[in-house]
PDB file of C-alpha atoms in Angstrom:
ATOM      1  CA  MET A  12       0.000   0.000   0.000  1.00 92.00           C
ATOM      2  CA  ASP A  13       1.199   3.480  -0.877  1.00 96.00           C
ATOM      3  CA  VAL A  14       0.174   6.628   0.996  1.00 98.00           C
ATOM      4  CA  ILE A  15      -0.636   9.473  -1.382  1.00 98.00           C
ATOM      5  CA  ARG A  16      -0.522  12.891   0.258  1.00 98.00           C
ATOM      6  CA  TYR A  17      -2.305  15.726  -1.523  1.00 98.00           C
ATOM      7  CA  GLY A  18      -1.928  18.478   1.082  1.00 98.00           C
ATOM      8  CA  ASP A  19      -0.213  19.486   4.303  1.00 98.00           C
ATOM      9  CA  ASP A  20      -3.093  18.683   6.655  1.00 98.00           C
ATOM     10  CA  PRO A  21      -2.851  15.298   8.416  1.00 98.00           C
ATOM     11  CA  ALA A  22      -6.230  14.334   6.921  1.00 98.00           C
ATOM     12  CA  GLN A  23      -5.203  15.050   3.341  1.00 98.00           C
ATOM     13  CA  PHE A  24      -4.082  11.645   2.131  1.00 98.00           C
ATOM     14  CA  GLY A  25      -5.259   8.440   0.541  1.00 98.00           C
ATOM     15  CA  GLU A  26      -4.196   4.800   0.712  1.00 98.00           C
ATOM     16  CA  LEU A  27      -3.515   3.272  -2.701  1.00 98.00           C
ATOM     17  CA  SER A  28      -3.501  -0.526  -2.956  1.00 98.00           C
ATOM     18  CA  ARG A  29      -2.942  -2.472  -6.162  1.00 98.00           C
ATOM     19  CA  PRO A  30      -3.837  -6.038  -7.139  1.00 97.00           C
ATOM     20  CA  ASP A  31      -1.130  -8.588  -7.884  1.00 95.00           C
ATOM     21  CA  GLY A  32      -2.140  -8.903 -11.522  1.00 93.00           C
ATOM     22  CA  PRO A  33      -3.547  -6.518 -14.118  1.00 95.00           C
ATOM     23  CA  SER A  34      -5.921  -3.946 -12.695  1.00 97.00           C
ATOM     24  CA  LYS A  35      -9.541  -3.674 -13.796  1.00 98.00           C
ATOM     25  CA  GLY A  36      -9.482   0.039 -12.982  1.00 98.00           C
ATOM     26  CA  VAL A  37      -9.260   2.401 -10.033  1.00 98.00           C
ATOM     27  CA  VAL A  38     -12.008   2.561  -7.422  1.00 98.00           C
ATOM     28  CA  VAL A  39     -11.910   5.578  -5.110  1.00 98.00           C
ATOM     29  CA  VAL A  40     -13.447   4.556  -1.777  1.00 98.00           C
ATOM     30  CA  VAL A  41     -15.012   7.500   0.057  1.00 98.00           C
ATOM     31  CA  HIS A  42     -16.001   6.673   3.632  1.00 98.00           C
ATOM     32  CA  GLY A  43     -19.107   7.962   5.360  1.00 97.00           C
ATOM     33  CA  GLY A  44     -19.878   9.185   8.853  1.00 97.00           C
ATOM     34  CA  PHE A  45     -22.091  12.217   8.158  1.00 96.00           C
ATOM     35  CA  TRP A  46     -18.995  14.296   7.278  1.00 97.00           C
ATOM     36  CA  ARG A  47     -17.909  14.237  10.968  1.00 97.00           C
ATOM     37  CA  ALA A  48     -14.301  14.026  12.141  1.00 97.00           C
ATOM     38  CA  ARG A  49     -14.851  11.111  14.499  1.00 96.00           C
ATOM     39  CA  TYR A  50     -15.322   8.797  11.523  1.00 97.00           C
ATOM     40  CA  ASP A  51     -12.314   8.107   9.329  1.00 98.00           C
ATOM     41  CA  LEU A  52     -11.029   6.046   6.430  1.00 98.00           C
ATOM     42  CA  SER A  53     -10.760   2.933   8.585  1.00 98.00           C
ATOM     43  CA  LEU A  54     -14.382   2.419   7.535  1.00 98.00           C
ATOM     44  CA  GLY A  55     -13.213   1.986   3.951  1.00 98.00           C
ATOM     45  CA  ARG A  56     -10.295  -0.356   4.526  1.00 98.00           C
ATOM     46  CA  PRO A  57     -12.301  -3.615   4.444  1.00 98.00           C
ATOM     47  CA  LEU A  58     -13.877  -2.556   1.154  1.00 98.00           C
ATOM     48  CA  ALA A  59     -10.504  -1.567  -0.285  1.00 98.00           C
ATOM     49  CA  ALA A  60      -9.076  -4.974   0.644  1.00 98.00           C
ATOM     50  CA  SER A  61     -11.982  -6.751  -1.023  1.00 98.00           C
ATOM     51  CA  LEU A  62     -11.647  -4.644  -4.152  1.00 98.00           C
ATOM     52  CA  VAL A  63      -7.956  -5.517  -4.445  1.00 98.00           C
ATOM     53  CA  GLU A  64      -8.790  -9.203  -4.027  1.00 98.00           C
ATOM     54  CA  HIS A  65     -11.191  -8.872  -6.948  1.00 98.00           C
ATOM     55  CA  GLY A  66      -8.629  -7.249  -9.229  1.00 98.00           C
ATOM     56  CA  TRP A  67      -9.242  -3.552  -8.699  1.00 98.00           C
ATOM     57  CA  THR A  68      -6.846  -0.821  -7.666  1.00 98.00           C
ATOM     58  CA  ALA A  69      -8.351   0.701  -4.521  1.00 98.00           C
ATOM     59  CA  TYR A  70      -7.783   4.266  -3.374  1.00 98.00           C
ATOM     60  CA  ASN A  71      -9.165   4.725   0.135  1.00 98.00           C
ATOM     61  CA  LEU A  72      -9.530   8.480   0.482  1.00 98.00           C
ATOM     62  CA  GLU A  73      -9.311  10.547   3.653  1.00 98.00           C
ATOM     63  CA  TYR A  74     -10.394  14.175   3.821  1.00 98.00           C
ATOM     64  CA  ARG A  75     -11.008  16.973   6.308  1.00 98.00           C
ATOM     65  CA  ARG A  76     -14.340  16.652   8.072  1.00 98.00           C
ATOM     66  CA  VAL A  77     -16.570  18.720  10.350  1.00 97.00           C
ATOM     67  CA  GLY A  78     -14.564  19.063  13.549  1.00 96.00           C
ATOM     68  CA  ASN A  79     -11.072  18.893  12.044  1.00 97.00           C
ATOM     69  CA  GLY A  80     -11.080  21.701   9.491  1.00 97.00           C
ATOM     70  CA  GLY A  81     -13.636  20.278   7.096  1.00 97.00           C
ATOM     71  CA  GLY A  82     -17.164  21.110   6.055  1.00 97.00           C
ATOM     72  CA  TYR A  83     -18.144  23.301   3.127  1.00 97.00           C
ATOM     73  CA  PRO A  84     -16.095  24.009   1.041  1.00 97.00           C
ATOM     74  CA  GLN A  85     -12.969  22.377   2.504  1.00 98.00           C
ATOM     75  CA  THR A  86     -14.264  18.813   2.339  1.00 98.00           C
ATOM     76  CA  LEU A  87     -15.168  19.244  -1.314  1.00 98.00           C
ATOM     77  CA  ASP A  88     -11.758  20.799  -1.983  1.00 98.00           C
ATOM     78  CA  ASP A  89     -10.109  17.737  -0.470  1.00 98.00           C
ATOM     79  CA  VAL A  90     -12.141  15.179  -2.380  1.00 98.00           C
ATOM     80  CA  ALA A  91     -11.384  16.959  -5.643  1.00 98.00           C
ATOM     81  CA  ALA A  92      -7.675  17.346  -4.866  1.00 98.00           C
ATOM     82  CA  GLY A  93      -7.374  13.829  -3.504  1.00 98.00           C
ATOM     83  CA  ILE A  94      -8.707  12.264  -6.679  1.00 98.00           C
ATOM     84  CA  ASP A  95      -6.705  14.578  -8.941  1.00 98.00           C
ATOM     85  CA  ALA A  96      -3.533  13.562  -7.079  1.00 98.00           C
ATOM     86  CA  LEU A  97      -3.783  10.207  -8.837  1.00 98.00           C
ATOM     87  CA  ALA A  98      -2.615  11.905 -12.040  1.00 98.00           C
ATOM     88  CA  ALA A  99       0.896  12.146 -10.586  1.00 97.00           C
ATOM     89  CA  VAL A 100       1.187   8.503  -9.464  1.00 98.00           C
ATOM     90  CA  ASP A 101       3.779   6.643 -11.527  1.00 95.00           C
ATOM     91  CA  GLY A 102       2.491   3.681 -13.474  1.00 94.00           C
ATOM     92  CA  LEU A 103      -1.163   4.228 -12.604  1.00 97.00           C
ATOM     93  CA  ASP A 104      -3.702   3.957 -15.403  1.00 97.00           C
ATOM     94  CA  THR A 105      -6.412   6.544 -14.734  1.00 97.00           C
ATOM     95  CA  SER A 106      -8.449   5.899 -17.881  1.00 97.00           C
ATOM     96  CA  ARG A 107     -11.087   4.153 -15.736  1.00 97.00           C
ATOM     97  CA  VAL A 108     -11.689   5.742 -12.326  1.00 98.00           C
ATOM     98  CA  MET A 109     -14.875   5.072 -10.388  1.00 98.00           C
ATOM     99  CA  THR A 110     -15.947   6.595  -7.101  1.00 98.00           C
ATOM    100  CA  LEU A 111     -17.642   4.435  -4.482  1.00 98.00           C
ATOM    101  CA  GLY A 112     -19.012   6.113  -1.378  1.00 98.00           C
ATOM    102  CA  HIS A 113     -21.176   5.210   1.592  1.00 98.00           C
ATOM    103  CA  SER A 114     -23.703   7.538   3.241  1.00 98.00           C
ATOM    104  CA  ALA A 115     -22.066  10.990   3.338  1.00 98.00           C
ATOM    105  CA  GLY A 116     -19.332   9.371   1.279  1.00 98.00           C
ATOM    106  CA  GLY A 117     -22.001   8.584  -1.299  1.00 98.00           C
ATOM    107  CA  HIS A 118     -22.757  12.281  -1.445  1.00 98.00           C
ATOM    108  CA  LEU A 119     -19.075  13.039  -1.997  1.00 98.00           C
ATOM    109  CA  ALA A 120     -18.603  10.248  -4.540  1.00 98.00           C
ATOM    110  CA  VAL A 121     -21.488  11.427  -6.721  1.00 98.00           C
ATOM    111  CA  TRP A 122     -20.498  15.067  -6.260  1.00 98.00           C
ATOM    112  CA  ALA A 123     -16.967  14.258  -7.448  1.00 98.00           C
ATOM    113  CA  ALA A 124     -18.304  12.495 -10.530  1.00 98.00           C
ATOM    114  CA  GLY A 125     -20.185  15.626 -11.538  1.00 97.00           C
ATOM    115  CA  ARG A 126     -17.809  18.410 -10.544  1.00 97.00           C
ATOM    116  CA  SER A 127     -16.696  19.077 -14.119  1.00 96.00           C
ATOM    117  CA  GLY A 128     -20.132  20.599 -14.627  1.00 95.00           C
ATOM    118  CA  LEU A 129     -19.719  23.149 -11.822  1.00 96.00           C
ATOM    119  CA  ALA A 130     -18.798  25.969 -14.165  1.00 94.00           C
ATOM    120  CA  GLY A 131     -17.243  29.012 -12.554  1.00 92.00           C
ATOM    121  CA  THR A 132     -15.726  27.082  -9.652  1.00 96.00           C
ATOM    122  CA  PRO A 133     -12.194  25.715  -9.215  1.00 95.00           C
ATOM    123  CA  TRP A 134     -13.727  22.245  -8.865  1.00 97.00           C
ATOM    124  CA  ALA A 135     -14.647  22.235 -12.560  1.00 97.00           C
ATOM    125  CA  THR A 136     -10.976  21.867 -13.545  1.00 96.00           C
ATOM    126  CA  VAL A 137     -10.489  18.109 -13.411  1.00 98.00           C
ATOM    127  CA  ALA A 138      -7.153  16.298 -13.733  1.00 98.00           C
ATOM    128  CA  VAL A 139      -8.580  12.798 -13.230  1.00 98.00           C
ATOM    129  CA  PRO A 140     -12.116  12.440 -14.614  1.00 98.00           C
ATOM    130  CA  VAL A 141     -14.468  10.036 -12.864  1.00 98.00           C
ATOM    131  CA  THR A 142     -15.933   7.592 -15.374  1.00 98.00           C
ATOM    132  CA  ALA A 143     -18.739   6.153 -13.201  1.00 98.00           C
ATOM    133  CA  THR A 144     -19.945   6.368  -9.615  1.00 98.00           C
ATOM    134  CA  ILE A 145     -21.651   4.116  -7.078  1.00 98.00           C
ATOM    135  CA  SER A 146     -23.545   5.586  -4.141  1.00 98.00           C
ATOM    136  CA  GLN A 147     -23.998   3.195  -1.219  1.00 98.00           C
ATOM    137  CA  ALA A 148     -26.963   4.501   0.790  1.00 98.00           C
ATOM    138  CA  GLY A 149     -25.840   7.975  -0.177  1.00 98.00           C
ATOM    139  CA  VAL A 150     -27.097  11.364   0.937  1.00 97.00           C
ATOM    140  CA  LEU A 151     -28.013  12.667  -2.513  1.00 98.00           C
ATOM    141  CA  ASN A 152     -30.356  15.538  -1.694  1.00 97.00           C
ATOM    142  CA  LEU A 153     -29.127  17.920   0.976  1.00 95.00           C
ATOM    143  CA  HIS A 154     -32.476  19.744   1.086  1.00 91.00           C
ATOM    144  CA  THR A 155     -34.445  16.672   2.113  1.00 92.00           C
ATOM    145  CA  ALA A 156     -31.620  15.365   4.323  1.00 89.00           C
ATOM    146  CA  VAL A 157     -31.592  18.277   6.761  1.00 83.00           C
ATOM    147  CA  HIS A 158     -33.203  16.169   9.486  1.00 84.00           C
ATOM    148  CA  LEU A 159     -30.855  13.201   9.083  1.00 89.00           C
ATOM    149  CA  GLY A 160     -27.981  12.498  11.456  1.00 85.00           C
ATOM    150  CA  SER A 161     -29.049  15.133  13.993  1.00 87.00           C
ATOM    151  CA  GLY A 162     -28.579  17.958  11.525  1.00 90.00           C
ATOM    152  CA  ALA A 163     -25.413  16.637   9.900  1.00 94.00           C
ATOM    153  CA  ALA A 164     -26.060  18.263   6.523  1.00 93.00           C
ATOM    154  CA  ARG A 165     -26.621  21.648   8.138  1.00 93.00           C
ATOM    155  CA  ALA A 166     -23.393  21.263  10.120  1.00 94.00           C
ATOM    156  CA  PHE A 167     -21.559  20.293   6.936  1.00 95.00           C
ATOM    157  CA  MET A 168     -22.780  23.374   5.057  1.00 95.00           C
ATOM    158  CA  GLY A 169     -22.176  25.742   7.972  1.00 93.00           C
ATOM    159  CA  GLU A 170     -23.217  29.295   7.168  1.00 90.00           C
ATOM    160  CA  GLN A 171     -23.544  28.552   3.460  1.00 89.00           C
ATOM    161  CA  THR A 172     -27.237  28.475   2.544  1.00 87.00           C
ATOM    162  CA  ASP A 173     -26.817  28.121  -1.232  1.00 89.00           C
ATOM    163  CA  LEU A 174     -26.561  24.380  -1.840  1.00 91.00           C
ATOM    164  CA  ALA A 175     -26.194  24.589  -5.620  1.00 92.00           C
ATOM    165  CA  TYR A 176     -22.498  23.680  -5.735  1.00 96.00           C
ATOM    166  CA  ALA A 177     -22.615  21.035  -2.995  1.00 97.00           C
ATOM    167  CA  ASP A 178     -25.832  19.124  -3.670  1.00 97.00           C
ATOM    168  CA  PRO A 179     -25.736  16.151  -6.062  1.00 97.00           C
ATOM    169  CA  SER A 180     -29.412  16.675  -6.817  1.00 96.00           C
ATOM    170  CA  ALA A 181     -28.504  20.074  -8.271  1.00 95.00           C
ATOM    171  CA  GLN A 182     -26.023  18.463 -10.694  1.00 96.00           C
ATOM    172  CA  ILE A 183     -28.577  16.189 -12.389  1.00 97.00           C
ATOM    173  CA  PRO A 184     -27.987  14.693 -14.871  1.00 97.00           C
ATOM    174  CA  LEU A 185     -24.346  13.663 -14.693  1.00 97.00           C
ATOM    175  CA  ARG A 186     -22.377  12.824 -17.804  1.00 96.00           C
ATOM    176  CA  VAL A 187     -21.405   9.427 -16.365  1.00 98.00           C
ATOM    177  CA  PRO A 188     -23.385   6.416 -15.099  1.00 98.00           C
ATOM    178  CA  VAL A 189     -24.657   6.557 -11.508  1.00 98.00           C
ATOM    179  CA  ARG A 190     -25.604   3.421  -9.595  1.00 98.00           C
ATOM    180  CA  CYS A 191     -27.334   3.658  -6.228  1.00 98.00           C
ATOM    181  CA  VAL A 192     -27.064   0.597  -3.981  1.00 98.00           C
ATOM    182  CA  HIS A 193     -29.455   1.039  -1.073  1.00 98.00           C
ATOM    183  CA  ALA A 194     -30.966  -1.276   1.532  1.00 98.00           C
ATOM    184  CA  THR A 195     -34.722  -1.327   1.840  1.00 97.00           C
ATOM    185  CA  ASP A 196     -34.666  -1.253   5.658  1.00 97.00           C
ATOM    186  CA  ASP A 197     -32.197   1.624   5.968  1.00 97.00           C
ATOM    187  CA  ASP A 198     -33.467   3.934   8.725  1.00 95.00           C
ATOM    188  CA  THR A 199     -30.361   6.145   8.803  1.00 96.00           C
ATOM    189  CA  VAL A 200     -30.497   7.389   5.206  1.00 97.00           C
ATOM    190  CA  PRO A 201     -33.874   6.376   3.767  1.00 96.00           C
ATOM    191  CA  ILE A 202     -33.982   4.691   0.388  1.00 97.00           C
ATOM    192  CA  SER A 203     -36.131   7.572  -0.828  1.00 97.00           C
ATOM    193  CA  GLN A 204     -32.880   9.535  -1.224  1.00 97.00           C
ATOM    194  CA  SER A 205     -31.778   7.095  -3.933  1.00 98.00           C
ATOM    195  CA  ILE A 206     -35.209   6.568  -5.486  1.00 98.00           C
ATOM    196  CA  GLU A 207     -35.736  10.274  -6.036  1.00 98.00           C
ATOM    197  CA  TYR A 208     -32.240  10.771  -7.419  1.00 98.00           C
ATOM    198  CA  VAL A 209     -32.528   7.904  -9.899  1.00 98.00           C
ATOM    199  CA  ASP A 210     -35.999   8.920 -11.057  1.00 98.00           C
ATOM    200  CA  ARG A 211     -34.982  12.531 -11.614  1.00 98.00           C
ATOM    201  CA  THR A 212     -31.759  11.564 -13.388  1.00 98.00           C
ATOM    202  CA  ASN A 213     -33.455   9.231 -15.829  1.00 98.00           C
ATOM    203  CA  ALA A 214     -36.236  11.731 -16.465  1.00 98.00           C
ATOM    204  CA  ALA A 215     -33.552  14.281 -17.375  1.00 98.00           C
ATOM    205  CA  GLY A 216     -31.872  11.913 -19.833  1.00 98.00           C
ATOM    206  CA  GLY A 217     -29.114  10.667 -17.563  1.00 97.00           C
ATOM    207  CA  ASP A 218     -27.999   7.127 -16.769  1.00 98.00           C
ATOM    208  CA  ALA A 219     -28.909   6.028 -13.243  1.00 98.00           C
ATOM    209  CA  GLU A 220     -30.075   2.790 -11.686  1.00 98.00           C
ATOM    210  CA  LEU A 221     -31.334   1.796  -8.244  1.00 98.00           C
ATOM    211  CA  ILE A 222     -30.108  -1.520  -6.879  1.00 98.00           C
ATOM    212  CA  GLU A 223     -32.199  -2.491  -3.873  1.00 98.00           C
ATOM    213  CA  VAL A 224     -30.633  -4.869  -1.364  1.00 98.00           C
ATOM    214  CA  ASP A 225     -31.816  -6.380   1.891  1.00 97.00           C
ATOM    215  CA  GLY A 226     -30.610  -5.056   5.217  1.00 97.00           C
ATOM    216  CA  ASP A 227     -29.848  -1.857   7.087  1.00 97.00           C
ATOM    217  CA  HIS A 228     -27.646   1.177   6.538  1.00 97.00           C
ATOM    218  CA  PHE A 229     -24.389  -0.673   7.111  1.00 96.00           C
ATOM    219  CA  VAL A 230     -24.955  -3.899   5.205  1.00 97.00           C
ATOM    220  CA  VAL A 231     -23.631  -2.281   2.036  1.00 98.00           C
ATOM    221  CA  ILE A 232     -20.157  -1.858   3.583  1.00 97.00           C
ATOM    222  CA  ASP A 233     -19.950  -5.391   4.978  1.00 97.00           C
ATOM    223  CA  PRO A 234     -17.606  -7.295   2.614  1.00 98.00           C
ATOM    224  CA  GLN A 235     -19.227 -10.576   3.693  1.00 97.00           C
ATOM    225  CA  SER A 236     -22.755  -9.496   2.792  1.00 98.00           C
ATOM    226  CA  PRO A 237     -24.829 -10.250  -0.314  1.00 98.00           C
ATOM    227  CA  ALA A 238     -25.180  -6.479  -0.672  1.00 98.00           C
ATOM    228  CA  TRP A 239     -21.431  -6.120  -1.168  1.00 98.00           C
ATOM    229  CA  ALA A 240     -21.371  -9.057  -3.588  1.00 98.00           C
ATOM    230  CA  ARG A 241     -24.055  -7.244  -5.579  1.00 98.00           C
ATOM    231  CA  THR A 242     -21.957  -4.066  -5.524  1.00 98.00           C
ATOM    232  CA  LEU A 243     -18.994  -5.960  -6.967  1.00 98.00           C
ATOM    233  CA  GLU A 244     -21.286  -7.143  -9.769  1.00 98.00           C
ATOM    234  CA  VAL A 245     -22.312  -3.568 -10.440  1.00 98.00           C
ATOM    235  CA  LEU A 246     -18.657  -2.537 -10.671  1.00 97.00           C
ATOM    236  CA  GLU A 247     -17.979  -5.282 -13.186  1.00 97.00           C
ATOM    237  CA  ALA A 248     -20.901  -4.131 -15.311  1.00 97.00           C
ATOM    238  CA  LEU A 249     -19.537  -0.569 -15.336  1.00 97.00           C
ATOM    239  CA  ARG A 250     -16.124  -1.614 -16.712  1.00 88.00           C
TER     240      ARG A 250
END
C-alpha cells in the first residue's frame, strides 16, 4: 500500500492498494460518517481490501471533516484534490476511475463524478475524470436530508445556505453512469434519497439505476454481505 498525500493537513491523504495482476481500474473509496471528524477512512479499509482481491486498484480516500477543518467548502476541496492527485502517481492507469461512497461518502462520490459541470468554480478543472460512480446509501439531496444524522447536513454546510455547488441533486444529470445501492430497511439514510435521485436523473436523460438490497444502513459496507457481492457485480458491469 502506498500513501498518497495531496496536502499538508494530516487528513489530506489516501491509501492506494494495487492487485497482484492486471488492474480492472481504479475505485476511489469514500467513507461515510455524516462528514464528521470522528469517523475516518478505517471504515473503507475492508472494502478496499476486497476490491484488491477482486482485481481492482483501490484508493481509500481521507479528507477533512466537520470538527477537524472540514465542512463546506474544505471537504469538497479535499475530495477533488485527492482524486486529482492520482494523475501524478507513476504507473497508474487513470483511464477508468470510479468513485464508491457510503452515506455521506455517497454524497461526496457522486459530487466528485459531476464536478466538471460546476462551471465558474475551481472544482470544474479536473485532472482525473471520474468515469462512473456508485452511491452506497448515499445522501443525494441535501435539502431533504436536513433532518438526518441530527442535523449533519446543516453542520456540513455551515453558514452557506446556497446548496447549488454542494448538492448532487442540483447536478442532475451527470455525464457518467450513476448506480445507487441502497438497503430497503435503511433507517439512517432512507432509500427515498436514492429513489428520487434515480428517477430525476433518468427523467432528465441521464444514466442512473437503483439496486435495492436487503438489510440496514451498514450492510452495504460489509464485505461478507450479499449487498457487497451485488456491488462488486455492479462494478464489473460498469467496466
